[in-house]
Amino acid sequence: GTIAIVGSTGPMPSPVALGTVMGKELTVVGSLNGDIADYHRSVDFFRTFGGRMPWDDLFSAPVGLSEASKSVESMSRLGELKAVIDPRLP
């Protein structure tokens, strides 16, 4: 599998279980967040256009890993626009 880590890091180092990464043959990909100047433009955009978006219709209800395949399959059939998978859910 592939794990994508998106965002910024904090002041404390993040422990990585290298044995798990190797044992499960995982690929770890990092993506740094955007430039701080982009945040101002994003906030302005959402202030102007945010009310026009049907947010509740765009994202499915969160499901756990046990329902992830079914949710992604539904998305591929256009049954939902964006599957939301929360690994903390059962």
Short mmCIF file of N, CA, C and O in Angstrom, two decimals:
data_model
loop_
_atom_site.label_atom_id
_atom_site.label_comp_id
_atom_site.label_asym_id
_atom_site.label_seq_id
_atom_site.Cartn_x
_atom_site.Cartn_y
_atom_site.Cartn_z
N GLY A 1 0.82 -1.18 0.00
CA GLY A 1 0.00 0.00 0.00
C GLY A 1 0.86 1.24 0.00
O GLY A 1 2.07 1.20 0.17
N THR A 2 0.21 2.35 -0.20
CA THR A 2 0.87 3.65 -0.20
C THR A 2 0.26 4.53 0.87
O THR A 2 -0.96 4.60 0.98
N ILE A 3 1.09 5.20 1.62
CA ILE A 3 0.65 6.15 2.63
C ILE A 3 1.10 7.52 2.18
O ILE A 3 2.29 7.73 1.91
N ALA A 4 0.16 8.46 2.08
CA ALA A 4 0.49 9.84 1.74
C ALA A 4 0.36 10.68 3.00
O ALA A 4 -0.67 10.69 3.65
N ILE A 5 1.43 11.37 3.34
CA ILE A 5 1.43 12.26 4.51
C ILE A 5 1.46 13.68 3.97
O ILE A 5 2.41 14.08 3.31
N VAL A 6 0.37 14.41 4.23
CA VAL A 6 0.20 15.74 3.66
C VAL A 6 0.14 16.76 4.78
O VAL A 6 -0.56 16.55 5.77
N GLY A 7 0.85 17.86 4.63
CA GLY A 7 0.77 18.94 5.61
C GLY A 7 2.13 19.37 6.10
O GLY A 7 3.13 19.25 5.40
N SER A 8 2.13 19.86 7.31
CA SER A 8 3.35 20.36 7.93
C SER A 8 3.74 19.46 9.09
O SER A 8 2.91 18.74 9.63
N THR A 9 4.97 19.56 9.49
CA THR A 9 5.41 18.83 10.66
C THR A 9 5.44 19.77 11.85
O THR A 9 5.51 20.99 11.69
N GLY A 10 5.36 19.22 13.02
CA GLY A 10 5.41 20.03 14.22
C GLY A 10 6.82 20.09 14.75
O GLY A 10 7.77 19.59 14.12
N PRO A 11 6.98 20.64 15.94
CA PRO A 11 8.31 20.78 16.51
C PRO A 11 8.90 19.45 17.00
O PRO A 11 10.10 19.33 17.15
N MET A 12 8.04 18.46 17.25
CA MET A 12 8.52 17.17 17.73
C MET A 12 8.71 16.20 16.57
O MET A 12 7.92 16.21 15.63
N PRO A 13 9.74 15.37 16.62
CA PRO A 13 9.92 14.38 15.55
C PRO A 13 8.79 13.36 15.56
O PRO A 13 8.21 13.07 16.61
N SER A 14 8.45 12.87 14.37
CA SER A 14 7.39 11.87 14.25
C SER A 14 8.02 10.49 14.16
O SER A 14 8.81 10.24 13.25
N PRO A 15 7.67 9.59 15.09
CA PRO A 15 8.24 8.25 15.01
C PRO A 15 7.64 7.48 13.83
O PRO A 15 6.44 7.56 13.58
N VAL A 16 8.47 6.79 13.11
CA VAL A 16 8.02 5.96 11.99
C VAL A 16 8.45 4.53 12.30
O VAL A 16 9.62 4.26 12.55
N ALA A 17 7.50 3.62 12.26
CA ALA A 17 7.80 2.21 12.52
C ALA A 17 8.37 1.60 11.25
O ALA A 17 7.64 1.10 10.39
N LEU A 18 9.69 1.67 11.11
CA LEU A 18 10.33 1.19 9.89
C LEU A 18 10.08 -0.30 9.65
O LEU A 18 9.95 -0.73 8.50
N GLY A 19 9.99 -1.08 10.72
CA GLY A 19 9.70 -2.51 10.55
C GLY A 19 8.35 -2.73 9.90
O GLY A 19 8.18 -3.61 9.06
N THR A 20 7.38 -1.92 10.27
CA THR A 20 6.05 -2.01 9.66
C THR A 20 6.10 -1.58 8.20
O THR A 20 5.50 -2.22 7.34
N VAL A 21 6.79 -0.48 7.91
CA VAL A 21 6.91 0.00 6.53
C VAL A 21 7.53 -1.08 5.66
O VAL A 21 7.03 -1.40 4.57
N MET A 22 8.60 -1.69 6.13
CA MET A 22 9.28 -2.73 5.34
C MET A 22 8.48 -4.01 5.31
O MET A 22 8.31 -4.63 4.25
N GLY A 23 7.96 -4.43 6.46
CA GLY A 23 7.23 -5.70 6.53
C GLY A 23 5.97 -5.71 5.69
O GLY A 23 5.59 -6.73 5.13
N LYS A 24 5.31 -4.57 5.59
CA LYS A 24 4.09 -4.48 4.79
C LYS A 24 4.37 -3.95 3.39
O LYS A 24 3.46 -3.71 2.62
N GLU A 25 5.65 -3.74 3.09
CA GLU A 25 6.08 -3.22 1.79
C GLU A 25 5.32 -1.95 1.42
O GLU A 25 4.77 -1.82 0.32
N LEU A 26 5.28 -1.01 2.36
CA LEU A 26 4.57 0.24 2.15
C LEU A 26 5.42 1.25 1.39
O LEU A 26 6.64 1.24 1.49
N THR A 27 4.76 2.11 0.67
CA THR A 27 5.39 3.26 0.05
C THR A 27 4.91 4.49 0.80
O THR A 27 3.70 4.68 0.95
N VAL A 28 5.82 5.29 1.28
CA VAL A 28 5.48 6.50 2.03
C VAL A 28 5.82 7.69 1.15
O VAL A 28 6.94 7.84 0.68
N VAL A 29 4.80 8.55 0.92
CA VAL A 29 4.96 9.73 0.07
C VAL A 29 4.62 10.95 0.90
O VAL A 29 3.59 10.97 1.59
N GLY A 30 5.45 11.97 0.84
CA GLY A 30 5.20 13.20 1.58
C GLY A 30 4.86 14.33 0.64
O GLY A 30 5.32 14.39 -0.49
N SER A 31 4.00 15.24 1.11
CA SER A 31 3.62 16.42 0.34
C SER A 31 3.53 17.59 1.30
O SER A 31 2.67 17.62 2.18
N LEU A 32 4.42 18.54 1.14
CA LEU A 32 4.41 19.72 2.00
C LEU A 32 3.23 20.60 1.64
O LEU A 32 2.84 20.68 0.48
N ASN A 33 2.66 21.26 2.66
CA ASN A 33 1.53 22.13 2.37
C ASN A 33 1.97 23.31 1.51
O ASN A 33 3.15 23.53 1.30
N GLY A 34 1.02 24.08 1.03
CA GLY A 34 1.31 25.20 0.14
C GLY A 34 1.97 26.37 0.84
O GLY A 34 2.16 26.38 2.06
N ASP A 35 2.29 27.36 0.06
CA ASP A 35 2.89 28.59 0.54
C ASP A 35 1.88 29.32 1.43
O ASP A 35 0.68 29.32 1.16
N ILE A 36 2.34 29.98 2.47
CA ILE A 36 1.46 30.68 3.40
C ILE A 36 0.61 31.73 2.69
O ILE A 36 -0.53 31.99 3.08
N ALA A 37 1.11 32.30 1.60
CA ALA A 37 0.34 33.29 0.85
C ALA A 37 -0.91 32.68 0.23
O ALA A 37 -1.91 33.37 0.01
N ASP A 38 -0.88 31.38 -0.03
CA ASP A 38 -2.05 30.71 -0.62
C ASP A 38 -3.22 30.68 0.35
O ASP A 38 -4.38 30.66 -0.07
N TYR A 39 -2.96 30.66 1.65
CA TYR A 39 -4.04 30.60 2.63
C TYR A 39 -4.93 31.84 2.55
O TYR A 39 -6.15 31.76 2.59
N HIS A 40 -4.32 33.01 2.43
CA HIS A 40 -5.09 34.25 2.33
C HIS A 40 -6.00 34.22 1.11
O HIS A 40 -7.18 34.54 1.20
N ARG A 41 -5.46 33.79 -0.01
CA ARG A 41 -6.27 33.71 -1.23
C ARG A 41 -7.39 32.68 -1.08
O ARG A 41 -8.50 32.89 -1.57
N SER A 42 -7.11 31.57 -0.41
CA SER A 42 -8.12 30.53 -0.21
C SER A 42 -9.25 31.04 0.68
O SER A 42 -10.43 30.80 0.39
N VAL A 43 -8.92 31.74 1.75
CA VAL A 43 -9.94 32.27 2.65
C VAL A 43 -10.81 33.28 1.90
O VAL A 43 -12.04 33.26 2.01
N ASP A 44 -10.19 34.14 1.11
CA ASP A 44 -10.95 35.10 0.30
C ASP A 44 -11.88 34.39 -0.67
O ASP A 44 -13.04 34.78 -0.85
N PHE A 45 -11.39 33.34 -1.31
CA PHE A 45 -12.19 32.58 -2.26
C PHE A 45 -13.43 32.00 -1.57
O PHE A 45 -14.55 32.12 -2.05
N PHE A 46 -13.22 31.36 -0.39
CA PHE A 46 -14.35 30.75 0.30
C PHE A 46 -15.31 31.78 0.88
O PHE A 46 -16.51 31.53 0.97
N ARG A 47 -14.81 32.94 1.26
CA ARG A 47 -15.71 34.01 1.70
C ARG A 47 -16.64 34.42 0.56
O ARG A 47 -17.81 34.69 0.76
N THR A 48 -16.08 34.48 -0.64
CA THR A 48 -16.85 34.92 -1.80
C THR A 48 -17.76 33.83 -2.36
O THR A 48 -18.92 34.08 -2.66
N PHE A 49 -17.24 32.60 -2.49
CA PHE A 49 -17.97 31.56 -3.21
C PHE A 49 -18.41 30.37 -2.36
O PHE A 49 -19.12 29.49 -2.85
N GLY A 50 -18.00 30.32 -1.11
CA GLY A 50 -18.27 29.16 -0.27
C GLY A 50 -19.75 28.84 -0.12
O GLY A 50 -20.14 27.68 -0.07
N GLY A 51 -20.60 29.85 -0.09
CA GLY A 51 -22.03 29.64 0.07
C GLY A 51 -22.69 29.02 -1.15
O GLY A 51 -23.82 28.54 -1.08
N ARG A 52 -22.00 29.01 -2.27
CA ARG A 52 -22.57 28.47 -3.52
C ARG A 52 -22.37 26.96 -3.65
O ARG A 52 -22.94 26.34 -4.54
N MET A 53 -21.54 26.39 -2.80
CA MET A 53 -21.22 24.97 -2.93
C MET A 53 -22.13 24.13 -2.05
O MET A 53 -22.31 24.44 -0.88
N PRO A 54 -22.69 23.05 -2.59
CA PRO A 54 -23.52 22.15 -1.78
C PRO A 54 -22.64 21.16 -1.02
O PRO A 54 -22.56 19.98 -1.34
N TRP A 55 -21.93 21.64 0.00
CA TRP A 55 -20.91 20.85 0.70
C TRP A 55 -21.43 19.50 1.18
O TRP A 55 -20.75 18.49 1.07
N ASP A 56 -22.64 19.47 1.71
CA ASP A 56 -23.18 18.21 2.23
C ASP A 56 -23.40 17.18 1.13
O ASP A 56 -23.38 15.98 1.39
N ASP A 57 -23.60 17.63 -0.10
CA ASP A 57 -23.79 16.72 -1.22
C ASP A 57 -22.47 16.23 -1.82
O ASP A 57 -22.45 15.25 -2.56
N LEU A 58 -21.39 16.93 -1.54
CA LEU A 58 -20.11 16.60 -2.16
C LEU A 58 -19.37 15.46 -1.47
O LEU A 58 -18.63 14.73 -2.10
N PHE A 59 -19.54 15.33 -0.17
CA PHE A 59 -18.79 14.34 0.60
C PHE A 59 -19.74 13.32 1.21
O PHE A 59 -20.78 13.67 1.75
N SER A 60 -19.35 12.06 1.15
CA SER A 60 -20.16 11.01 1.76
C SER A 60 -19.99 11.04 3.28
O SER A 60 -19.07 11.67 3.80
N ALA A 61 -20.86 10.34 3.96
CA ALA A 61 -20.70 10.19 5.41
C ALA A 61 -19.44 9.37 5.66
O ALA A 61 -19.14 8.43 4.92
N PRO A 62 -18.64 9.72 6.66
CA PRO A 62 -17.42 8.96 6.93
C PRO A 62 -17.70 7.49 7.24
O PRO A 62 -18.69 7.18 7.92
N VAL A 63 -16.86 6.62 6.72
CA VAL A 63 -16.94 5.19 7.01
C VAL A 63 -15.57 4.71 7.47
O VAL A 63 -14.56 5.34 7.19
N GLY A 64 -15.55 3.59 8.18
CA GLY A 64 -14.30 3.00 8.63
C GLY A 64 -13.68 2.12 7.55
O GLY A 64 -14.22 1.98 6.44
N LEU A 65 -12.56 1.52 7.89
CA LEU A 65 -11.85 0.68 6.92
C LEU A 65 -12.68 -0.52 6.48
O LEU A 65 -12.54 -0.97 5.33
N SER A 66 -13.57 -1.00 7.34
CA SER A 66 -14.37 -2.17 6.97
C SER A 66 -15.34 -1.86 5.83
O SER A 66 -15.76 -2.75 5.11
N GLU A 67 -15.70 -0.59 5.65
CA GLU A 67 -16.62 -0.18 4.58
C GLU A 67 -15.91 0.57 3.45
O GLU A 67 -16.56 1.02 2.51
N ALA A 68 -14.59 0.70 3.52
CA ALA A 68 -13.85 1.52 2.57
C ALA A 68 -14.01 1.03 1.13
O ALA A 68 -14.27 1.82 0.23
N SER A 69 -13.85 -0.27 0.90
CA SER A 69 -13.94 -0.79 -0.47
C SER A 69 -15.31 -0.53 -1.07
O SER A 69 -15.42 -0.13 -2.24
N LYS A 70 -16.35 -0.73 -0.28
CA LYS A 70 -17.71 -0.51 -0.77
C LYS A 70 -17.93 0.97 -1.11
O LYS A 70 -18.53 1.30 -2.13
N SER A 71 -17.40 1.85 -0.29
CA SER A 71 -17.56 3.28 -0.51
C SER A 71 -16.79 3.74 -1.76
O SER A 71 -17.31 4.51 -2.56
N VAL A 72 -15.58 3.24 -1.94
CA VAL A 72 -14.78 3.61 -3.12
C VAL A 72 -15.44 3.04 -4.39
O VAL A 72 -15.48 3.70 -5.43
N GLU A 73 -15.98 1.83 -4.30
CA GLU A 73 -16.68 1.26 -5.45
C GLU A 73 -17.90 2.10 -5.81
O GLU A 73 -18.17 2.36 -6.98
N SER A 74 -18.65 2.55 -4.82
CA SER A 74 -19.79 3.41 -5.06
C SER A 74 -19.35 4.70 -5.75
O SER A 74 -20.02 5.19 -6.67
N MET A 75 -18.22 5.24 -5.32
CA MET A 75 -17.69 6.46 -5.94
C MET A 75 -17.33 6.19 -7.40
O MET A 75 -17.60 7.02 -8.27
N SER A 76 -16.77 5.02 -7.70
CA SER A 76 -16.38 4.72 -9.08
C SER A 76 -17.61 4.57 -9.98
O SER A 76 -17.52 4.79 -11.18
N ARG A 77 -18.77 4.20 -9.40
CA ARG A 77 -20.02 4.10 -10.16
C ARG A 77 -20.78 5.42 -10.14
O ARG A 77 -21.93 5.48 -10.57
N LEU A 78 -20.17 6.47 -9.60
CA LEU A 78 -20.76 7.80 -9.45
C LEU A 78 -21.93 7.80 -8.49
O LEU A 78 -22.81 8.65 -8.56
N GLY A 79 -21.94 6.83 -7.56
CA GLY A 79 -22.96 6.79 -6.52
C GLY A 79 -22.72 7.84 -5.45
O GLY A 79 -23.63 8.21 -4.72
N GLU A 80 -21.50 8.30 -5.34
CA GLU A 80 -21.13 9.39 -4.44
C GLU A 80 -19.96 10.11 -5.05
O GLU A 80 -19.22 9.55 -5.87
N LEU A 81 -19.78 11.37 -4.70
CA LEU A 81 -18.72 12.16 -5.31
C LEU A 81 -17.38 11.95 -4.64
O LEU A 81 -16.37 11.78 -5.31
N LYS A 82 -17.35 11.99 -3.32
CA LYS A 82 -16.09 11.87 -2.60
C LYS A 82 -16.29 10.97 -1.40
O LYS A 82 -16.99 11.33 -0.45
N ALA A 83 -15.69 9.80 -1.46
CA ALA A 83 -15.75 8.88 -0.33
C ALA A 83 -14.87 9.41 0.79
O ALA A 83 -13.75 9.86 0.54
N VAL A 84 -15.37 9.37 2.00
CA VAL A 84 -14.60 9.81 3.17
C VAL A 84 -14.32 8.59 4.03
O VAL A 84 -15.24 7.98 4.56
N ILE A 85 -13.05 8.22 4.12
CA ILE A 85 -12.62 7.07 4.88
C ILE A 85 -11.89 7.53 6.13
O ILE A 85 -10.90 8.26 6.04
N ASP A 86 -12.39 7.14 7.28
CA ASP A 86 -11.77 7.51 8.55
C ASP A 86 -11.29 6.22 9.22
O ASP A 86 -12.11 5.44 9.70
N PRO A 87 -9.98 5.96 9.24
CA PRO A 87 -9.49 4.70 9.79
C PRO A 87 -9.75 4.53 11.29
O PRO A 87 -9.60 3.45 11.83
N ARG A 88 -10.18 5.59 11.96
CA ARG A 88 -10.51 5.47 13.39
C ARG A 88 -11.87 4.85 13.62
O ARG A 88 -12.18 4.40 14.71
N LEU A 89 -12.70 4.81 12.56
CA LEU A 89 -14.04 4.23 12.68
C LEU A 89 -13.97 2.73 12.45
O LEU A 89 -13.08 2.26 11.76
N PRO A 90 -14.91 1.97 13.02
CA PRO A 90 -14.88 0.51 12.83
C PRO A 90 -15.20 0.10 11.40
O PRO A 90 -15.75 0.79 10.64
#
